[in-house]
mmCIF file of C-alpha atoms and ligand atoms in Angstrom:
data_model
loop_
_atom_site.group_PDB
_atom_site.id
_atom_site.type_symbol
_atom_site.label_atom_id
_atom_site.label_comp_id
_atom_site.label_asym_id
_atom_site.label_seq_id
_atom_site.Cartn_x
_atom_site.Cartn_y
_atom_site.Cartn_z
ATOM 1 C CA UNK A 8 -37.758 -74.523 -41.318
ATOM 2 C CA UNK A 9 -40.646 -71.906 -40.485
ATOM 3 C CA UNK A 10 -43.916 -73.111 -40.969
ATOM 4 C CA UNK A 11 -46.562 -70.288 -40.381
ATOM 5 C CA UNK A 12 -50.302 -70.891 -40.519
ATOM 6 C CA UNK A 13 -53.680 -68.608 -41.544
ATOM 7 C CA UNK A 14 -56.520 -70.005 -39.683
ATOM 8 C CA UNK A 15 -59.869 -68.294 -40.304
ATOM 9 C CA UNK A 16 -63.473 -68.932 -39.453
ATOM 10 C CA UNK A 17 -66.116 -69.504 -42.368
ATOM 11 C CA UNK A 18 -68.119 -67.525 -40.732
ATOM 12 C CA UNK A 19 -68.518 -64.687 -43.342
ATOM 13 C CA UNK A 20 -66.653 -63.131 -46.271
ATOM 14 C CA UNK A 21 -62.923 -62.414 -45.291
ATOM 15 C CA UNK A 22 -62.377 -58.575 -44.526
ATOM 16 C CA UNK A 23 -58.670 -55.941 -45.137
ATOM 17 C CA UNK A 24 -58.176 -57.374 -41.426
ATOM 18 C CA UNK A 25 -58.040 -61.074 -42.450
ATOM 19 C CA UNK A 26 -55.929 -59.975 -45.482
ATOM 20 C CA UNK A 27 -53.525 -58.266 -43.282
ATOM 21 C CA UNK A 28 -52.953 -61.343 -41.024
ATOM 22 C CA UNK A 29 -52.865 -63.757 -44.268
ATOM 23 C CA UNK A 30 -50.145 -61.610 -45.779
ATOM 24 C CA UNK A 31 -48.486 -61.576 -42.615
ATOM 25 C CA UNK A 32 -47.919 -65.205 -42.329
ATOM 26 C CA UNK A 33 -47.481 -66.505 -45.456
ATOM 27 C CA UNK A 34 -44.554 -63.603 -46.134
ATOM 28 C CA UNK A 35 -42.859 -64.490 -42.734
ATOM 29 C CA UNK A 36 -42.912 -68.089 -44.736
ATOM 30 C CA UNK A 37 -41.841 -66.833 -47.878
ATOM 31 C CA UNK A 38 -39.096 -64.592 -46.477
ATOM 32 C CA UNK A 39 -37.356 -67.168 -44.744
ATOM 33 C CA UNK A 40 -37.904 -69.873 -47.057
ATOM 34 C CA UNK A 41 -40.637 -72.002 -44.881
ATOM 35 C CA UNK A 42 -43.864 -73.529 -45.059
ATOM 36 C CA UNK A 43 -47.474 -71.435 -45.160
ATOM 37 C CA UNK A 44 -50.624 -73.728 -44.243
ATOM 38 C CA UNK A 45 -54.102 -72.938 -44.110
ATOM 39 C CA UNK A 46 -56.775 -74.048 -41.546
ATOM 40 C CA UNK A 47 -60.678 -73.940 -41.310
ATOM 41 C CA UNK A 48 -61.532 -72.979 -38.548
ATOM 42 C CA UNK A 49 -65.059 -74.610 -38.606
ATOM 43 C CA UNK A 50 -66.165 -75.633 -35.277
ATOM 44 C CA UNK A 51 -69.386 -73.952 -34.531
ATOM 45 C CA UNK A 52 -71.580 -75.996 -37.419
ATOM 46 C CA UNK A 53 -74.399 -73.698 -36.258
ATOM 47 C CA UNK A 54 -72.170 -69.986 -37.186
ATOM 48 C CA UNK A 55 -70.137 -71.503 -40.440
ATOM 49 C CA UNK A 56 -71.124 -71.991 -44.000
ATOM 50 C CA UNK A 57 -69.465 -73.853 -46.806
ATOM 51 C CA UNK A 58 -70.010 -71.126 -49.283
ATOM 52 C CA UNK A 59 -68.128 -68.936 -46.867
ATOM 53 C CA UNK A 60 -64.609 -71.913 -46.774
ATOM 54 C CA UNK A 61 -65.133 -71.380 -50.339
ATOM 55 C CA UNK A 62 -64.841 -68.039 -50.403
ATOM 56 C CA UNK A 63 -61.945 -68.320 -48.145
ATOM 57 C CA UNK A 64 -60.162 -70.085 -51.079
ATOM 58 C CA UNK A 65 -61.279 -67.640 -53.576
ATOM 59 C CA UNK A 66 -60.268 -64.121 -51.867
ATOM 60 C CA UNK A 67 -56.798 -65.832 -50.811
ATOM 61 C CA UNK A 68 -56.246 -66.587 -54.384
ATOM 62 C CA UNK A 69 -57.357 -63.484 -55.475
ATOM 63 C CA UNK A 70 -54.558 -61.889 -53.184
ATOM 64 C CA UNK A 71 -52.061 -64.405 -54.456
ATOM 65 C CA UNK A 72 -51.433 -66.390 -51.574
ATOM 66 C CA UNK A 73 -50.570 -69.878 -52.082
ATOM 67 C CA UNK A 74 -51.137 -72.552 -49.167
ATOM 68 C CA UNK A 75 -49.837 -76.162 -49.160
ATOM 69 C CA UNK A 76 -52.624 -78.595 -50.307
ATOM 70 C CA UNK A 77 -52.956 -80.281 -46.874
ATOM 71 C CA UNK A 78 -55.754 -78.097 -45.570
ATOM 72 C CA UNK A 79 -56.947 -79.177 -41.985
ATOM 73 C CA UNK A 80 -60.949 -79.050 -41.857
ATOM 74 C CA UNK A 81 -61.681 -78.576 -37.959
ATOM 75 C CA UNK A 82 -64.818 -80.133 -38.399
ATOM 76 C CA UNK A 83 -63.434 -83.345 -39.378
ATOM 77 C CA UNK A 84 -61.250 -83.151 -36.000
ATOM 78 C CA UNK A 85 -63.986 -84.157 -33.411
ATOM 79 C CA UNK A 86 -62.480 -87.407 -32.371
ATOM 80 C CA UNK A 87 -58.968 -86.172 -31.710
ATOM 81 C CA UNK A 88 -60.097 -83.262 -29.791
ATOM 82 C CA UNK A 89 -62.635 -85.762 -27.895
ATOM 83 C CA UNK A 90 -59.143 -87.599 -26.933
ATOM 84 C CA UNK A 91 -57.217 -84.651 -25.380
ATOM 85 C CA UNK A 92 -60.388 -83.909 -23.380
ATOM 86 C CA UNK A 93 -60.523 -87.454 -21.960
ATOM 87 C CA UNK A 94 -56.926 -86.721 -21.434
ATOM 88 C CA UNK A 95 -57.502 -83.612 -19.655
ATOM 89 C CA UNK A 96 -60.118 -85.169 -17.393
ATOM 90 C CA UNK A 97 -58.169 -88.100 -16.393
ATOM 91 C CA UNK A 98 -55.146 -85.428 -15.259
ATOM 92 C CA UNK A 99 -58.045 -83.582 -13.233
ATOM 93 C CA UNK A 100 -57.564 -80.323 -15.122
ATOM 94 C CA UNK A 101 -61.150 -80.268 -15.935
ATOM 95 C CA UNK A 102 -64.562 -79.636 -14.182
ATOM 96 C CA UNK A 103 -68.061 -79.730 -15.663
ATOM 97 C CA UNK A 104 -69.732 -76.483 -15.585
ATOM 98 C CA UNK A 105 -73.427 -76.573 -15.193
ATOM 99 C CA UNK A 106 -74.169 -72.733 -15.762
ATOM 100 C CA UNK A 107 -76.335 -71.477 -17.982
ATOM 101 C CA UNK A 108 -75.304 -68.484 -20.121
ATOM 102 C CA UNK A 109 -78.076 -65.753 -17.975
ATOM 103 C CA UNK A 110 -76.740 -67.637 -14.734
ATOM 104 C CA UNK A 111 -73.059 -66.021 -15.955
ATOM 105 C CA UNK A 112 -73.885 -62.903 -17.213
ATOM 106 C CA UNK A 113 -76.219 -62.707 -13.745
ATOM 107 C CA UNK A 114 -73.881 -63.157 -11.227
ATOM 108 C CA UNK A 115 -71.181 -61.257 -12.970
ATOM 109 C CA UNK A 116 -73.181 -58.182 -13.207
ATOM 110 C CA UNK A 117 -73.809 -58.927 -9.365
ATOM 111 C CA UNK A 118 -70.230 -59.303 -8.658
ATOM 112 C CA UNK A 119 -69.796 -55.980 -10.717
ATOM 113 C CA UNK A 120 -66.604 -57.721 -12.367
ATOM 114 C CA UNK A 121 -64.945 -55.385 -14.290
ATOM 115 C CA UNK A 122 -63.889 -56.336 -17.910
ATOM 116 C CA UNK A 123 -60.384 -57.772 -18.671
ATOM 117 C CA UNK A 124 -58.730 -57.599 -22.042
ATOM 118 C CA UNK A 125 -61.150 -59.194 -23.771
ATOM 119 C CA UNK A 126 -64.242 -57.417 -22.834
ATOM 120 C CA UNK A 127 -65.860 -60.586 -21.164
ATOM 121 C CA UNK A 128 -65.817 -61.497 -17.626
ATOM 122 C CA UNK A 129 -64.126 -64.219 -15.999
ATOM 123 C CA UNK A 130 -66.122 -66.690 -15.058
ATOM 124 C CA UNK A 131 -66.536 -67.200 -11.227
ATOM 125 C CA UNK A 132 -65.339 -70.614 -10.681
ATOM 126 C CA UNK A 133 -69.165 -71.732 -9.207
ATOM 127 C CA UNK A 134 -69.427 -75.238 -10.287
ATOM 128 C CA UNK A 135 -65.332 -75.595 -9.301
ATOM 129 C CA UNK A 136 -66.948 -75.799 -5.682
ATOM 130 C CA UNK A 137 -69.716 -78.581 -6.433
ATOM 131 C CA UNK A 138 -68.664 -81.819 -4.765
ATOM 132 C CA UNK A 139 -68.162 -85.104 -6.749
ATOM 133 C CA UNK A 140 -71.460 -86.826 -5.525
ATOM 134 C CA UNK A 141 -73.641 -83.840 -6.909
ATOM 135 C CA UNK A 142 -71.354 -83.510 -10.072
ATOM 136 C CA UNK A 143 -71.550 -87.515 -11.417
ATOM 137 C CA UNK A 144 -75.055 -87.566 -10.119
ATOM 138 C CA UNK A 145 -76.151 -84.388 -12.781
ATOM 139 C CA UNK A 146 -73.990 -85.754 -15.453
ATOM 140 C CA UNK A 147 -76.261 -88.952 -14.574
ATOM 141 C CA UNK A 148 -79.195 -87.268 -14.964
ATOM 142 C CA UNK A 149 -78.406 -85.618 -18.730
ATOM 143 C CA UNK A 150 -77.858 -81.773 -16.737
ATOM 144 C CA UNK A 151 -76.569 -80.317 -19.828
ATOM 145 C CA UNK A 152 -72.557 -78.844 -19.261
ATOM 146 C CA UNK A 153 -69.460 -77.675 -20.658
ATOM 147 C CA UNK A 154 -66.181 -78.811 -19.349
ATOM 148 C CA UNK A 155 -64.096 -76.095 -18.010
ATOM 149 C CA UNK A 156 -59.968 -75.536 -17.092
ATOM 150 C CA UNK A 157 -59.156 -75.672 -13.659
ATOM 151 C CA UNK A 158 -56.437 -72.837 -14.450
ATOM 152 C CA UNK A 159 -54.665 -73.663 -10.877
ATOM 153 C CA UNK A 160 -54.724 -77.149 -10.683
ATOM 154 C CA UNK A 161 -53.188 -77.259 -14.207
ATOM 155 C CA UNK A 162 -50.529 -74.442 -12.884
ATOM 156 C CA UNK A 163 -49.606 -77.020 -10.123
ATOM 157 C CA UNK A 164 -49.292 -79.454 -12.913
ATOM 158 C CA UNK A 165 -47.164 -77.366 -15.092
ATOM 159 C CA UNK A 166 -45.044 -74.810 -12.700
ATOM 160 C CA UNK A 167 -43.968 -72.064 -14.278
ATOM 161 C CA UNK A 168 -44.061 -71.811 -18.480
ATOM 162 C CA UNK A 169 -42.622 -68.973 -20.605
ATOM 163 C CA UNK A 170 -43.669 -68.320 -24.222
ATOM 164 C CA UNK A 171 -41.556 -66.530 -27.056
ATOM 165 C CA UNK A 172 -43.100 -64.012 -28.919
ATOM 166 C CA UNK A 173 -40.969 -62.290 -31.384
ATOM 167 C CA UNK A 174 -42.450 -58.869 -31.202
ATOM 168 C CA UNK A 175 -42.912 -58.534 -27.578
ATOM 169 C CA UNK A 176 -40.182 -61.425 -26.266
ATOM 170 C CA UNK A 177 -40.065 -63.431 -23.361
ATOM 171 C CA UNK A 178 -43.167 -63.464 -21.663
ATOM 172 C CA UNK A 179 -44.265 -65.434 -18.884
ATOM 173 C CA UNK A 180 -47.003 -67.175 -18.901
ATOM 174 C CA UNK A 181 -50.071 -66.194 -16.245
ATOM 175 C CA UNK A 182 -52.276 -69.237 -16.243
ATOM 176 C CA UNK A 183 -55.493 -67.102 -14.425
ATOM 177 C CA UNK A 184 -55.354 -64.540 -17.417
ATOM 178 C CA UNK A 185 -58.598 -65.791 -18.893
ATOM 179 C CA UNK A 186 -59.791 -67.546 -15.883
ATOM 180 C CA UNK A 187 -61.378 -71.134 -16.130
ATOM 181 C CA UNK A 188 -62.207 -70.843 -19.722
ATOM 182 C CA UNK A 189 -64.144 -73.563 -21.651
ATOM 183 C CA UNK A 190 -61.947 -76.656 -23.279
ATOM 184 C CA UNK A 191 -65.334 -78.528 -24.278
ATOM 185 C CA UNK A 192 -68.909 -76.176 -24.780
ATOM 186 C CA UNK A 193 -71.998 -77.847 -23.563
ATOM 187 C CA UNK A 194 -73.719 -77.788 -27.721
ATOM 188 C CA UNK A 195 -70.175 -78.773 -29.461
ATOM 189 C CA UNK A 196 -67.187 -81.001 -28.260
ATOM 190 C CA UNK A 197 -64.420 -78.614 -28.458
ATOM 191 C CA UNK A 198 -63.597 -75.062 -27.761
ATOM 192 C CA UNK A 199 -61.320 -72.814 -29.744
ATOM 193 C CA UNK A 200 -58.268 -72.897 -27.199
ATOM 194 C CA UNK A 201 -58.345 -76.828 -27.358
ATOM 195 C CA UNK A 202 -58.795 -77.209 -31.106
ATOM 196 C CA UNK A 203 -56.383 -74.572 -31.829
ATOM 197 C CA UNK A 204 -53.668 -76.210 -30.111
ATOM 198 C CA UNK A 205 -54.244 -79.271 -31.242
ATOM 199 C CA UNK A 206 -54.362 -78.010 -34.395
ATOM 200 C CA UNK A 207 -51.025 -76.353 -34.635
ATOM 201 C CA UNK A 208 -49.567 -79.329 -33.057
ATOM 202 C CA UNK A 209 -51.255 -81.754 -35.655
ATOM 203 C CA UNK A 210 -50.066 -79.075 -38.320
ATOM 204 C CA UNK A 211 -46.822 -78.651 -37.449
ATOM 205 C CA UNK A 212 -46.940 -74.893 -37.265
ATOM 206 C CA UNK A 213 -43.728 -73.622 -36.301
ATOM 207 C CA UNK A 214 -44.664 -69.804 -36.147
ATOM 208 C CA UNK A 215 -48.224 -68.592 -34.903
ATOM 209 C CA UNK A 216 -48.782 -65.215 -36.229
ATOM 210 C CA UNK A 217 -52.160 -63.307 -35.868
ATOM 211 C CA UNK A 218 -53.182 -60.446 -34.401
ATOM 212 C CA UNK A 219 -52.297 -59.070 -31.059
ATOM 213 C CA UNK A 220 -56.209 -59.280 -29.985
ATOM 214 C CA UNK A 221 -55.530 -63.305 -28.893
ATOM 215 C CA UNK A 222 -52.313 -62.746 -27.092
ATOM 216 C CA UNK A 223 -53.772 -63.401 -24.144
ATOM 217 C CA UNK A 224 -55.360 -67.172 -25.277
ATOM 218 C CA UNK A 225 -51.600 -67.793 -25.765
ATOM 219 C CA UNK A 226 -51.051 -68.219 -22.409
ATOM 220 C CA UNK A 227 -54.268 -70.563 -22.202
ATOM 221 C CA UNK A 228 -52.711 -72.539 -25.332
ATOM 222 C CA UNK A 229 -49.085 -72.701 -23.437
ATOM 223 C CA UNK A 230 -50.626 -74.338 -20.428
ATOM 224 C CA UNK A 231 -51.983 -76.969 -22.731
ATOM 225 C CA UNK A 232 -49.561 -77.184 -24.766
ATOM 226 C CA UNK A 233 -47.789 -78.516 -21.575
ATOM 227 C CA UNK A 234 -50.378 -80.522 -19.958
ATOM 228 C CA UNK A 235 -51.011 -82.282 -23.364
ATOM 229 C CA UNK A 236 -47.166 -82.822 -24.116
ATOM 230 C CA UNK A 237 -47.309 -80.587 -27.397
ATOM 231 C CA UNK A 238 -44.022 -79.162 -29.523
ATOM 232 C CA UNK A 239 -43.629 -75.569 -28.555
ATOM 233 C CA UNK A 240 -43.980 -73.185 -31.016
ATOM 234 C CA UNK A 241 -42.707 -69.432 -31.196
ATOM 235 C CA UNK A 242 -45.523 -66.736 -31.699
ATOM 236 C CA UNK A 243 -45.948 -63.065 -33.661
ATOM 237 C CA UNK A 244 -48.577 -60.898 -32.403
ATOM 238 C CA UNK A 245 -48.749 -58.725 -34.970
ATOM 239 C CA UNK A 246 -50.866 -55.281 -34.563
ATOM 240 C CA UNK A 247 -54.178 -54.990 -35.863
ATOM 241 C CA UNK A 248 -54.816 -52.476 -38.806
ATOM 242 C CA UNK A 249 -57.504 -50.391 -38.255
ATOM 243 C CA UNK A 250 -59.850 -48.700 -40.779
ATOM 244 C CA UNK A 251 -59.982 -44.858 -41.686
ATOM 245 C CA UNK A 252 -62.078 -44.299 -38.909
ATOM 246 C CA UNK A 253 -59.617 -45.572 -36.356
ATOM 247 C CA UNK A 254 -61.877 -48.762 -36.033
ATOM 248 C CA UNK A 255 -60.426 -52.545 -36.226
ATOM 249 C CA UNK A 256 -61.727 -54.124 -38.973
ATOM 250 C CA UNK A 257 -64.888 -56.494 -38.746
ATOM 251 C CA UNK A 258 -68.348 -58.038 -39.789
ATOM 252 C CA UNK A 259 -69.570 -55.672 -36.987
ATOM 253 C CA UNK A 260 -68.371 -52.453 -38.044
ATOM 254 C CA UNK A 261 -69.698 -53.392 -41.403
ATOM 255 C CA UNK A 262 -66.124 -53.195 -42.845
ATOM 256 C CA UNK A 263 -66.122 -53.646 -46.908
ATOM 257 C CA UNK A 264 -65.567 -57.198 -47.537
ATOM 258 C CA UNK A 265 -62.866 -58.550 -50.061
ATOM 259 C CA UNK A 266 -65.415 -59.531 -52.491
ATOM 260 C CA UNK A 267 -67.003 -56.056 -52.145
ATOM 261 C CA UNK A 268 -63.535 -54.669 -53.136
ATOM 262 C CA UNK A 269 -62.843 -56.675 -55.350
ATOM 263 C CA UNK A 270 -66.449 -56.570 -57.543
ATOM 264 C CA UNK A 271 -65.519 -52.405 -57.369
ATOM 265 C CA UNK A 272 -62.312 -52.836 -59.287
ATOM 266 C CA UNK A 273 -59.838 -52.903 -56.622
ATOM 267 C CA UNK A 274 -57.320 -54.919 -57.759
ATOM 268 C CA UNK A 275 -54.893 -57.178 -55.786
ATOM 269 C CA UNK A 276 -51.464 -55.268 -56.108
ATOM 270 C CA UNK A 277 -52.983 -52.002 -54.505
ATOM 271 C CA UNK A 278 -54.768 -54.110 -52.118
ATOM 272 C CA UNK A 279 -51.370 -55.584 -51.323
ATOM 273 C CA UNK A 280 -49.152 -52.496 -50.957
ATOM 274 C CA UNK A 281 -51.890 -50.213 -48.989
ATOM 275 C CA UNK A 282 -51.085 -52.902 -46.483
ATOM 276 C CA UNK A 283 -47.423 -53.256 -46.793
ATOM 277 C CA UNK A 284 -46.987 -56.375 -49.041
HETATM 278 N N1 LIG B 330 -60.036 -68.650 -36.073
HETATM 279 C C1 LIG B 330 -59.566 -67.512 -35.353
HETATM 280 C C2 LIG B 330 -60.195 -66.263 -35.916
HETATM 281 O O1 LIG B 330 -60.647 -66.274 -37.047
HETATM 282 C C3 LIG B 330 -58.051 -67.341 -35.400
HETATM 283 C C4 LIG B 330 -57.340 -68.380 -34.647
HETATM 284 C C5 LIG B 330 -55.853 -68.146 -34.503
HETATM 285 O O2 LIG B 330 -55.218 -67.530 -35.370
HETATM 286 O O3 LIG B 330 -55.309 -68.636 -33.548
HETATM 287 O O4 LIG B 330 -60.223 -65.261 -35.237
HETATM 288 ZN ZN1 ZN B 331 -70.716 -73.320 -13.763
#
C-alpha cells in the first residue's frame, strides 16, 4: 500500500505552492488506494509558531484534504534524532565543525565557489582536517559546533546507492552533491536531512513526493538511509508551479497566502482545479 506524506514548516501561512504539493500527495494516496500522513516540520523553535501548525490544519481542511490522525510533531522527536547522531558518530561519518557562519560565507567568497543547485556553497571541508587532539580538546572547552557528514567516508561505507524516482527514474546517487552538509546544527540537535529521514522511516512513508527543488537532499537522505539501516522508499519530484509572473511561489515573493484567498472569496473547488485537482 502507498503511503505518501505532506510535511510543512510552521513557519508562516501555507501558500498555492504548499497547496500544490499537498494535493499532490494525498491524490497519489487516494488514487491508488493508500495512506496520506501529515508531518510538522517544527525543528527550528526559534523560526516556527503554533498559530502557524494551526493554521496548517485549518487551510488543509479548507482544501479538503484529510490526513490520518497520527500526526508526527518534529519537535517532540529530539531524543530519537539524538540516537541516530550518536549512531552516526560511532560509524565515524561525522565531524564537528567549529565554523562560524562569517568564517563560511568568508572563505567561500575567497575561494570564489560558484553556486550549485541550491544557491549556497559547499562548505570547504576545514574542520574535516583538524586532528583528534585539537577536536576533543575544543569540544572540552564548550567551542560551540555543529556536527557535519563526512560525505566520503560514508560513500566508503555505503558503495554505490541508486534511488527511484518515478518522474525522472533510476538515478544514482552522488554522495558529494551537497557536500558535508550539517546532520546536527550547533543551536538545535538535528538538521532537516537527519530528521527528515528519520521521519519518513518512523512514518512509514512509502512515497516521498514534493517538489523538484529538494531532489538533490535525496541523495543526502539515501546515504543515510543506508548508513542508518532505513526501509527504502520510492520518490516523486514533482515540478514546482510558478505564479503569473513566472516566479515560484513563496513568503519571499510575497505570494498571496491561503488565508488571504480564502478571506477574498476564493473558494476551495476553483482553488483545486486552477491547480489540476
Ligand atoms: N519541510 C520542508 C519544507 O517545508 C519539506 C520537507 C520534505 O518534503 O521533505 O520545505
Ligand atoms: Zn568548520
Amino acid at each position: 500500500m502507498v503511503i505518501t506524506r505532506f510535511a510543512p514548516s510552521p513557519t508562516g501561512r501555507l501558500h498555492m505552492g504548499h497547496a500544490y504539493s499537498a494535493l499532490f500527495a494525498s491524490s497519489l494516496a487516494a488514487d491508488e488506494g493508500g495512506k496520506f500522513l501529515l508531518r510538522i516540520e517544527d525543528i527550528d523553535t526559534s523560526r516556527c509558531r503554533e498559530e502557524y501548525t494551526e493554521g496548517i490544519y485549518e487551510d488543509l481542511e479548507w482544501l479538503g484534504i484529510r490526513w490520518k490522525s497520527d500526526v508526527l510533531i518534529q519537535s517532540n522527536r529530539f531524543d530519537a534524532y539524538r540516537k541516530s547522531i550518536n549512531l552516526l558518530r560511532e560509524m565515524g561519518v561525522l565531524y564537528p565543525c567549529f565554523c562560524s557562519r562569517k568564517k563560511i560565507e568568508a572563505e567561500q567568497s575567497d575561494a570564489g565557489l560558484a553556486p550549485h543547485g541550491s544557491g549556497l556553497p559547499k562548505y570547504s571541508g576545514h574542520c574535516r582536517k583538524i586532528g583528534s587532539k585539537t577536536r576533543r580538546d575544543r569540544i572540552a572547552q564548550g567551542d560551540p559546533h555543529s556536527w557535519r557528514l563526512d560525505c566520503s567516508a560514508a560513500f566508503s561505507i555505503t558503495g554505490k546507492l541508486m534511488w527511484f524516482d518515478r518522474l525522472a527514474g533510476e538515478i544514482i546517487v552522488d554522495p558529494s552533491i551537497l557536500g558535508d552538509v550539517i546532520i546536527s546544527r550547533k543551536d538545535i540537535a538535528t538538521s532537516y536531512h537527519l530528521a527528515v529521514t528519520l521521519d519518513d522511516a518512523e512514518q512509514g512513508v512509502t512515497l516521498i513526493s514534493r517538489g523538484q527543488d529538494l531532489m538533490e537532499s535525496t541523495h543526502v537522505h539515501r546515504l543515510l538511509q543506508c548508513l542508518l539501516q532505513l526501509p527504502v522508499p520510492h520518490w516523486y519530484h514533482h515540478e514546482l508551479i510558478k505564479d503569473e509572473e513566472g516566479r515560484r511561489f513563496s513568503k519571499r515573493a510575497g505570494s498571496l497566502t491561503l488565508k488571504e484567498m480564502r478571506d477574498s472569496g476564493i473558494r476551495p473547488e476553483d482553488l483545486r482545479k486552477e491547480l489540476g485537482f
